[in-house]
Amino acid sequence: MNVFTIVLPIFLIIFGGYFFMWRGIIERSWIHVLNAFVYYISLPALLLISFWNIDWTAEGLLPTLGFNFLAVLAFAVLLFLILSVTKLAPRLKASVFLTVMVGNTVYIGFPIMQDAFGAVHFGQVAAIATAHILIGLVLAIMVIEYWAVRSKKAGVYVVDFLKNPLIHGVAIGTVLSLIGFNGYLADIIKKPLSMLGATASPVALFALGAFMYGKFIQSHFKLTSIIVGLKLIALPLFVLFIANWFSLSSVSLGISALSAGVPVAVTVFVIAEQYKLDLAFVGNAILLSTAASIVTLSMFLLKFV
C-alpha cells in the first residue's frame, strides 16, 4: 500500500486553503464559519453514518472490540495522569490530550486498511476503529471541559457533554445500528447524511490551510514532535503490548495497531477552534503527524500485511 497516495491529497487541500488566504481570495473570518459548519453539521453526520453501518454481530468482534476499548482507555488514563503533573497551561494540556487521542481514522485509516486487508475484513476495520474514535473523542471532550472550559463541577461536564453535537452523532448512529434500522427508508435517510458527512474532511482541511497562513510557530516544534511520537509510535506500540494478554488473530492485531497509529485527525482543528484551544499548536500537530505517518504507517503495514 502506498501511503503517500493517501496523504498527498490531504496536503493539496491544505495548500489550497493556504493559497486562497495568501492571495486574499478569502478572509480570515471565513475560517470560523467553515469550522462551525463541520462541527455542527458535517462531522456529526459523518459520525452518525459511520456508527450506523457497523455490524455488531460479526463473529469474534466483541472480544476484539473490548480489547481495543481497554487498550485505548488505559493509554488515555496514563496520558491524563502525566499531563496532570506537568507545568503546561490547562488549555495546552487539553490541546495535547486532544491531538494524541483523536486520530484520522476515517480519512486515512479506512482507505489504507481497506486496501491492506480487503473488503472482506472492512466490517472488522470499522468496528475496531470504533473503539479508537469513541474513546478518543469522548474522553477528549471530557478532558477539554475539565481543563479548559468551566469550574470543576461534575454536573457542568455532564450537561455540556450531552449537548455536544459530535456525541449526538455517535449516540444516534450507535442506536440505529443496534436496533437494526435498515431498508428503503433507512437508505433514503443515509444518502443526504452521507453527502453531508463527505464534506467534513475537505472543508476542515481547507480551513486549516487558511488558518496556517503565517501561523507556523517554531516555539511549538519540540512539543509537537513529542505529540507526533506519542500518536504515531507510542500509542500503537502500547496497543500491541496490551495484546500480549489477549488471543487475537493477525488481522485483528494489524487493524488494531493501524487504527491506533493514524495521524492527528483534521477535525481536531475544528474542535480546538470551538473550544478556543491553541490552534497554532493543533495545526502544527496535524501537519507534522500527517507527514510523518507516511513512514510510520508504512512500517506497520510491512509488519502486518
mmCIF file of C-alpha atoms in Angstrom:
data_model
loop_
_atom_site.group_PDB
_atom_site.id
_atom_site.type_symbol
_atom_site.label_atom_id
_atom_site.label_comp_id
_atom_site.label_asym_id
_atom_site.label_seq_id
_atom_site.Cartn_x
_atom_site.Cartn_y
_atom_site.Cartn_z
ATOM 1 C CA MET A 1 0.000 0.000 0.000
ATOM 2 C CA ASN A 2 1.406 3.397 -0.985
ATOM 3 C CA VAL A 3 0.555 5.603 1.986
ATOM 4 C CA PHE A 4 1.878 8.607 0.074
ATOM 5 C CA THR A 5 -1.044 8.467 -2.375
ATOM 6 C CA ILE A 6 -3.454 8.711 0.577
ATOM 7 C CA VAL A 7 -1.645 11.564 2.315
ATOM 8 C CA LEU A 8 -0.831 13.722 -0.740
ATOM 9 C CA PRO A 9 -4.438 14.844 -1.451
ATOM 10 C CA ILE A 10 -4.724 15.950 2.184
ATOM 11 C CA PHE A 11 -1.772 18.291 1.813
ATOM 12 C CA LEU A 12 -3.054 19.580 -1.527
ATOM 13 C CA ILE A 13 -6.340 20.680 0.070
ATOM 14 C CA ILE A 14 -4.453 22.275 2.975
ATOM 15 C CA PHE A 15 -2.281 24.102 0.461
ATOM 16 C CA GLY A 16 -5.439 25.254 -1.339
ATOM 17 C CA GLY A 17 -6.704 26.980 1.814
ATOM 18 C CA TYR A 18 -3.261 28.476 2.419
ATOM 19 C CA PHE A 19 -3.045 29.730 -1.183
ATOM 20 C CA PHE A 20 -6.502 31.322 -1.162
ATOM 21 C CA MET A 21 -5.707 33.124 2.087
ATOM 22 C CA TRP A 22 -2.301 34.233 0.778
ATOM 23 C CA ARG A 23 -3.865 35.658 -2.395
ATOM 24 C CA GLY A 24 -6.601 37.430 -0.431
ATOM 25 C CA ILE A 25 -9.373 35.492 -2.170
ATOM 26 C CA ILE A 26 -10.903 34.571 1.176
ATOM 27 C CA GLU A 27 -10.975 36.403 4.506
ATOM 28 C CA ARG A 28 -9.891 35.128 7.914
ATOM 29 C CA SER A 29 -13.490 35.396 9.149
ATOM 30 C CA TRP A 30 -14.346 32.523 6.803
ATOM 31 C CA ILE A 31 -12.351 30.096 8.940
ATOM 32 C CA HIS A 32 -14.794 30.243 11.847
ATOM 33 C CA VAL A 33 -17.780 29.795 9.520
ATOM 34 C CA LEU A 34 -16.225 26.771 7.792
ATOM 35 C CA ASN A 35 -15.258 25.189 11.108
ATOM 36 C CA ALA A 36 -18.736 25.776 12.535
ATOM 37 C CA PHE A 37 -20.279 24.015 9.521
ATOM 38 C CA VAL A 38 -18.030 20.997 10.055
ATOM 39 C CA TYR A 39 -18.531 20.907 13.830
ATOM 40 C CA TYR A 40 -22.319 21.283 13.915
ATOM 41 C CA ILE A 41 -23.383 19.644 10.644
ATOM 42 C CA SER A 42 -20.985 17.584 8.537
ATOM 43 C CA LEU A 43 -18.911 15.883 11.253
ATOM 44 C CA PRO A 44 -21.948 14.758 13.310
ATOM 45 C CA ALA A 45 -23.431 13.397 10.064
ATOM 46 C CA LEU A 46 -20.209 11.518 9.313
ATOM 47 C CA LEU A 47 -20.064 10.013 12.797
ATOM 48 C CA LEU A 48 -23.735 9.043 12.662
ATOM 49 C CA ILE A 49 -23.308 7.209 9.346
ATOM 50 C CA SER A 50 -20.044 5.544 10.400
ATOM 51 C CA PHE A 51 -21.552 4.101 13.583
ATOM 52 C CA TRP A 52 -24.848 3.233 11.898
ATOM 53 C CA ASN A 53 -23.052 1.000 9.371
ATOM 54 C CA ILE A 54 -21.235 -1.151 11.944
ATOM 55 C CA ASP A 55 -22.283 -4.813 12.183
ATOM 56 C CA TRP A 56 -22.007 -5.501 15.909
ATOM 57 C CA THR A 57 -22.904 -9.197 15.472
ATOM 58 C CA ALA A 58 -19.849 -10.194 13.411
ATOM 59 C CA GLU A 59 -18.067 -13.290 14.746
ATOM 60 C CA GLY A 60 -15.256 -12.545 17.205
ATOM 61 C CA LEU A 61 -15.935 -8.835 17.024
ATOM 62 C CA LEU A 62 -16.935 -8.128 20.622
ATOM 63 C CA PRO A 63 -13.782 -9.590 22.267
ATOM 64 C CA THR A 64 -11.566 -7.678 19.843
ATOM 65 C CA LEU A 65 -13.625 -4.560 20.391
ATOM 66 C CA GLY A 66 -13.322 -4.969 24.154
ATOM 67 C CA PHE A 67 -9.547 -5.301 23.893
ATOM 68 C CA ASN A 68 -9.282 -2.088 21.899
ATOM 69 C CA PHE A 69 -11.514 -0.201 24.313
ATOM 70 C CA LEU A 70 -9.342 -1.372 27.206
ATOM 71 C CA ALA A 71 -6.038 -0.533 25.494
ATOM 72 C CA VAL A 72 -7.084 2.942 24.362
ATOM 73 C CA LEU A 73 -8.697 3.731 27.713
ATOM 74 C CA ALA A 74 -5.573 2.647 29.616
ATOM 75 C CA PHE A 75 -3.349 4.801 27.412
ATOM 76 C CA ALA A 76 -5.692 7.774 27.847
ATOM 77 C CA VAL A 77 -5.591 7.432 31.633
ATOM 78 C CA LEU A 78 -1.781 7.312 31.611
ATOM 79 C CA LEU A 79 -1.624 10.353 29.353
ATOM 80 C CA PHE A 80 -4.036 12.282 31.569
ATOM 81 C CA LEU A 81 -2.029 11.470 34.701
ATOM 82 C CA ILE A 82 1.234 12.517 33.066
ATOM 83 C CA LEU A 83 -0.236 15.783 31.792
ATOM 84 C CA SER A 84 -1.731 16.483 35.207
ATOM 85 C CA VAL A 85 1.719 16.756 36.795
ATOM 86 C CA THR A 86 3.261 18.892 34.046
ATOM 87 C CA LYS A 87 3.555 22.674 34.218
ATOM 88 C CA LEU A 88 1.773 23.220 30.911
ATOM 89 C CA ALA A 89 -1.111 25.695 30.842
ATOM 90 C CA PRO A 90 -4.527 23.991 31.209
ATOM 91 C CA ARG A 91 -5.620 24.807 27.658
ATOM 92 C CA LEU A 92 -2.339 23.484 26.261
ATOM 93 C CA LYS A 93 -2.780 20.300 28.308
ATOM 94 C CA ALA A 94 -6.222 19.916 26.758
ATOM 95 C CA SER A 95 -4.745 20.538 23.303
ATOM 96 C CA VAL A 96 -2.103 17.848 23.842
ATOM 97 C CA PHE A 97 -4.660 15.292 25.042
ATOM 98 C CA LEU A 98 -6.955 16.080 22.114
ATOM 99 C CA THR A 99 -4.244 15.730 19.462
ATOM 100 C CA VAL A 100 -2.901 12.459 20.855
ATOM 101 C CA MET A 101 -6.236 10.730 21.411
ATOM 102 C CA VAL A 102 -8.247 11.683 18.298
ATOM 103 C CA GLY A 103 -6.816 10.203 15.114
ATOM 104 C CA ASN A 104 -7.673 10.492 11.434
ATOM 105 C CA THR A 105 -9.225 7.034 11.313
ATOM 106 C CA VAL A 106 -11.901 7.734 8.719
ATOM 107 C CA TYR A 107 -9.960 9.573 6.016
ATOM 108 C CA ILE A 108 -6.530 7.965 6.374
ATOM 109 C CA GLY A 109 -7.074 4.792 8.386
ATOM 110 C CA PHE A 110 -10.067 3.428 6.477
ATOM 111 C CA PRO A 111 -8.619 3.742 2.933
ATOM 112 C CA ILE A 112 -5.278 2.253 3.986
ATOM 113 C CA MET A 113 -6.776 -0.655 5.929
ATOM 114 C CA GLN A 114 -9.407 -1.439 3.308
ATOM 115 C CA ASP A 115 -6.689 -1.735 0.683
ATOM 116 C CA ALA A 116 -4.392 -3.678 3.015
ATOM 117 C CA PHE A 117 -6.868 -6.199 4.454
ATOM 118 C CA GLY A 118 -9.511 -6.299 1.722
ATOM 119 C CA ALA A 119 -13.236 -5.641 1.646
ATOM 120 C CA VAL A 120 -13.931 -8.936 3.435
ATOM 121 C CA HIS A 121 -12.421 -7.526 6.639
ATOM 122 C CA PHE A 122 -13.736 -3.978 6.349
ATOM 123 C CA GLY A 123 -16.573 -4.602 8.804
ATOM 124 C CA GLN A 124 -13.953 -5.543 11.358
ATOM 125 C CA VAL A 125 -11.930 -2.454 10.427
ATOM 126 C CA ALA A 126 -14.934 -0.197 11.038
ATOM 127 C CA ALA A 127 -15.771 -1.842 14.352
ATOM 128 C CA ILE A 128 -12.220 -1.828 15.752
ATOM 129 C CA ALA A 129 -11.760 1.763 14.689
ATOM 130 C CA THR A 130 -14.967 2.496 16.609
ATOM 131 C CA ALA A 131 -13.152 1.903 19.890
ATOM 132 C CA HIS A 132 -10.460 4.394 18.949
ATOM 133 C CA ILE A 133 -12.887 7.014 17.651
ATOM 134 C CA LEU A 134 -15.363 6.685 20.516
ATOM 135 C CA ILE A 135 -12.938 6.518 23.442
ATOM 136 C CA GLY A 136 -10.654 9.181 21.997
ATOM 137 C CA LEU A 137 -13.428 11.605 21.131
ATOM 138 C CA VAL A 138 -15.487 11.151 24.284
ATOM 139 C CA LEU A 139 -12.537 11.397 26.663
ATOM 140 C CA ALA A 140 -11.044 14.339 24.769
ATOM 141 C CA ILE A 141 -14.253 16.337 25.102
ATOM 142 C CA MET A 142 -14.493 15.484 28.802
ATOM 143 C CA VAL A 143 -10.858 16.485 29.388
ATOM 144 C CA ILE A 144 -11.349 19.747 27.485
ATOM 145 C CA GLU A 145 -14.372 20.511 29.640
ATOM 146 C CA TYR A 146 -12.309 19.728 32.746
ATOM 147 C CA TRP A 147 -9.168 21.697 31.873
ATOM 148 C CA ALA A 148 -10.290 24.461 29.577
ATOM 149 C CA VAL A 149 -13.936 25.391 29.925
ATOM 150 C CA ARG A 150 -15.546 25.984 33.323
ATOM 151 C CA SER A 151 -15.454 25.347 37.048
ATOM 152 C CA LYS A 152 -14.808 21.761 38.072
ATOM 153 C CA LYS A 153 -18.372 20.648 38.783
ATOM 154 C CA ALA A 154 -19.485 17.227 37.590
ATOM 155 C CA GLY A 155 -22.947 18.450 36.629
ATOM 156 C CA VAL A 156 -21.487 21.072 34.304
ATOM 157 C CA TYR A 157 -19.419 18.481 32.457
ATOM 158 C CA VAL A 158 -22.346 16.113 32.053
ATOM 159 C CA VAL A 159 -24.648 18.809 30.658
ATOM 160 C CA ASP A 160 -22.042 20.195 28.243
ATOM 161 C CA PHE A 161 -21.076 16.679 27.188
ATOM 162 C CA LEU A 162 -24.669 15.758 26.366
ATOM 163 C CA LYS A 163 -25.086 18.984 24.367
ATOM 164 C CA ASN A 164 -22.095 18.237 22.144
ATOM 165 C CA PRO A 165 -23.198 17.622 18.506
ATOM 166 C CA LEU A 166 -20.403 15.084 17.960
ATOM 167 C CA ILE A 167 -21.698 12.971 20.828
ATOM 168 C CA HIS A 168 -25.188 13.222 19.331
ATOM 169 C CA GLY A 169 -23.880 11.753 16.074
ATOM 170 C CA VAL A 170 -22.142 8.869 17.844
ATOM 171 C CA ALA A 171 -25.133 8.078 20.063
ATOM 172 C CA ILE A 172 -27.781 8.201 17.329
ATOM 173 C CA GLY A 173 -25.671 6.155 14.921
ATOM 174 C CA THR A 174 -24.994 3.501 17.552
ATOM 175 C CA VAL A 175 -28.685 3.209 18.479
ATOM 176 C CA LEU A 176 -29.763 2.912 14.826
ATOM 177 C CA SER A 177 -27.167 0.193 14.286
ATOM 178 C CA LEU A 178 -28.133 -1.780 17.394
ATOM 179 C CA ILE A 179 -31.868 -1.728 16.614
ATOM 180 C CA GLY A 180 -31.148 -2.788 13.031
ATOM 181 C CA PHE A 181 -32.857 0.133 11.327
ATOM 182 C CA ASN A 182 -32.261 -0.684 7.659
ATOM 183 C CA GLY A 183 -34.217 -0.929 4.451
ATOM 184 C CA TYR A 184 -35.670 1.502 1.930
ATOM 185 C CA LEU A 185 -36.452 4.306 4.389
ATOM 186 C CA ALA A 186 -33.041 3.965 6.028
ATOM 187 C CA ASP A 187 -31.324 4.219 2.636
ATOM 188 C CA ILE A 188 -33.218 7.430 1.891
ATOM 189 C CA ILE A 189 -32.064 8.921 5.198
ATOM 190 C CA LYS A 190 -28.483 7.714 4.790
ATOM 191 C CA LYS A 191 -27.987 9.327 1.392
ATOM 192 C CA PRO A 192 -28.121 13.024 2.431
ATOM 193 C CA LEU A 193 -26.290 12.257 5.677
ATOM 194 C CA SER A 194 -23.503 10.582 3.705
ATOM 195 C CA MET A 195 -23.308 13.575 1.370
ATOM 196 C CA LEU A 196 -23.018 15.958 4.320
ATOM 197 C CA GLY A 197 -20.501 13.705 6.054
ATOM 198 C CA ALA A 198 -18.332 13.590 2.947
ATOM 199 C CA THR A 199 -17.726 17.337 3.263
ATOM 200 C CA ALA A 200 -16.259 17.140 6.787
ATOM 201 C CA SER A 201 -12.642 16.387 5.971
ATOM 202 C CA PRO A 202 -12.120 18.566 2.859
ATOM 203 C CA VAL A 203 -13.802 21.613 4.420
ATOM 204 C CA ALA A 204 -11.836 21.199 7.651
ATOM 205 C CA LEU A 205 -8.595 20.736 5.688
ATOM 206 C CA PHE A 206 -9.253 23.873 3.652
ATOM 207 C CA ALA A 207 -9.994 25.869 6.815
ATOM 208 C CA LEU A 208 -6.814 24.527 8.397
ATOM 209 C CA GLY A 209 -4.747 25.656 5.423
ATOM 210 C CA ALA A 210 -6.282 29.125 5.557
ATOM 211 C CA PHE A 211 -5.570 29.378 9.276
ATOM 212 C CA MET A 212 -1.974 28.174 8.915
ATOM 213 C CA TYR A 213 -1.068 31.059 6.589
ATOM 214 C CA GLY A 214 1.616 32.919 8.528
ATOM 215 C CA LYS A 215 0.844 30.970 11.701
ATOM 216 C CA PHE A 216 3.556 28.296 11.978
ATOM 217 C CA ILE A 217 5.127 28.869 15.395
ATOM 218 C CA GLN A 218 8.590 27.361 15.894
ATOM 219 C CA SER A 219 8.285 27.504 19.689
ATOM 220 C CA HIS A 220 5.799 24.632 19.467
ATOM 221 C CA PHE A 221 8.085 22.415 17.402
ATOM 222 C CA LYS A 222 9.609 20.475 20.321
ATOM 223 C CA LEU A 223 6.257 19.756 21.978
ATOM 224 C CA THR A 224 4.680 18.946 18.624
ATOM 225 C CA SER A 225 7.459 16.447 17.908
ATOM 226 C CA ILE A 226 6.677 14.729 21.216
ATOM 227 C CA ILE A 227 2.995 14.606 20.263
ATOM 228 C CA VAL A 228 3.865 13.032 16.917
ATOM 229 C CA GLY A 229 5.913 10.372 18.697
ATOM 230 C CA LEU A 230 3.105 9.633 21.153
ATOM 231 C CA LYS A 231 0.416 9.489 18.462
ATOM 232 C CA LEU A 232 2.238 7.559 15.742
ATOM 233 C CA ILE A 233 4.562 5.301 17.748
ATOM 234 C CA ALA A 234 3.794 5.120 21.483
ATOM 235 C CA LEU A 235 0.022 4.536 21.184
ATOM 236 C CA PRO A 236 0.181 1.689 18.605
ATOM 237 C CA LEU A 237 3.098 0.048 20.458
ATOM 238 C CA PHE A 238 1.099 0.286 23.698
ATOM 239 C CA VAL A 239 -1.824 -1.425 21.958
ATOM 240 C CA LEU A 240 0.490 -4.214 20.764
ATOM 241 C CA PHE A 241 1.884 -4.564 24.287
ATOM 242 C CA ILE A 242 -1.592 -4.973 25.802
ATOM 243 C CA ALA A 243 -2.368 -7.531 23.073
ATOM 244 C CA ASN A 244 0.065 -9.968 24.703
ATOM 245 C CA TRP A 245 -2.698 -10.790 27.213
ATOM 246 C CA PHE A 246 -5.332 -11.452 24.524
ATOM 247 C CA SER A 247 -5.750 -14.066 21.820
ATOM 248 C CA LEU A 248 -6.127 -12.046 18.636
ATOM 249 C CA SER A 249 -5.778 -13.059 15.018
ATOM 250 C CA SER A 250 -3.011 -11.443 12.988
ATOM 251 C CA VAL A 251 -5.623 -9.477 11.050
ATOM 252 C CA SER A 252 -7.275 -8.148 14.216
ATOM 253 C CA LEU A 253 -3.883 -7.253 15.654
ATOM 254 C CA GLY A 254 -2.849 -5.427 12.486
ATOM 255 C CA ILE A 255 -6.101 -3.483 12.294
ATOM 256 C CA SER A 256 -5.800 -2.544 15.969
ATOM 257 C CA ALA A 257 -2.235 -1.269 15.563
ATOM 258 C CA LEU A 258 -3.013 0.707 12.409
ATOM 259 C CA SER A 259 -6.158 2.216 13.956
ATOM 260 C CA ALA A 260 -4.041 3.427 16.864
ATOM 261 C CA GLY A 261 -1.227 4.720 14.648
ATOM 262 C CA VAL A 262 -3.095 7.080 12.321
ATOM 263 C CA PRO A 263 -2.076 10.776 12.463
ATOM 264 C CA VAL A 264 -3.941 13.529 14.280
ATOM 265 C CA ALA A 265 -7.450 13.980 12.865
ATOM 266 C CA VAL A 266 -8.031 17.161 10.892
ATOM 267 C CA THR A 267 -11.337 17.555 12.714
ATOM 268 C CA VAL A 268 -9.287 18.132 15.876
ATOM 269 C CA PHE A 269 -8.624 21.593 14.455
ATOM 270 C CA VAL A 270 -12.373 22.210 14.297
ATOM 271 C CA ILE A 271 -12.897 21.028 17.874
ATOM 272 C CA ALA A 272 -9.968 23.148 19.078
ATOM 273 C CA GLU A 273 -11.420 26.211 17.380
ATOM 274 C CA GLN A 274 -14.798 25.692 19.020
ATOM 275 C CA TYR A 275 -13.238 25.351 22.478
ATOM 276 C CA LYS A 276 -10.713 28.169 21.942
ATOM 277 C CA LEU A 277 -7.654 25.953 22.392
ATOM 278 C CA ASP A 278 -4.178 26.603 20.966
ATOM 279 C CA LEU A 279 -4.932 26.499 17.228
ATOM 280 C CA ALA A 280 -1.341 27.055 16.087
ATOM 281 C CA PHE A 281 -0.151 24.089 18.138
ATOM 282 C CA VAL A 282 -3.013 21.897 16.921
ATOM 283 C CA GLY A 283 -2.414 22.905 13.298
ATOM 284 C CA ASN A 284 1.279 22.072 13.557
ATOM 285 C CA ALA A 285 0.457 18.700 15.138
ATOM 286 C CA ILE A 286 -1.893 17.819 12.269
ATOM 287 C CA LEU A 287 0.615 18.783 9.582
ATOM 288 C CA LEU A 288 3.668 17.120 11.135
ATOM 289 C CA SER A 289 1.883 13.933 12.196
ATOM 290 C CA THR A 290 0.289 13.526 8.766
ATOM 291 C CA ALA A 291 3.661 13.915 7.052
ATOM 292 C CA ALA A 292 5.431 11.561 9.482
ATOM 293 C CA SER A 293 2.685 8.951 9.163
ATOM 294 C CA ILE A 294 3.882 8.184 5.638
ATOM 295 C CA VAL A 295 6.875 6.481 7.270
ATOM 296 C CA THR A 296 5.295 5.037 10.423
ATOM 297 C CA LEU A 297 2.181 3.595 8.781
ATOM 298 C CA SER A 298 4.319 2.055 6.041
ATOM 299 C CA MET A 299 6.379 0.303 8.731
ATOM 300 C CA PHE A 300 3.274 -1.130 10.405
ATOM 301 C CA LEU A 301 1.940 -2.256 7.024
ATOM 302 C CA LEU A 302 5.186 -4.092 6.300
ATOM 303 C CA LYS A 303 4.834 -5.938 9.614
ATOM 304 C CA PHE A 304 1.193 -6.950 9.402
ATOM 305 C CA VAL A 305 0.363 -7.220 5.684
#
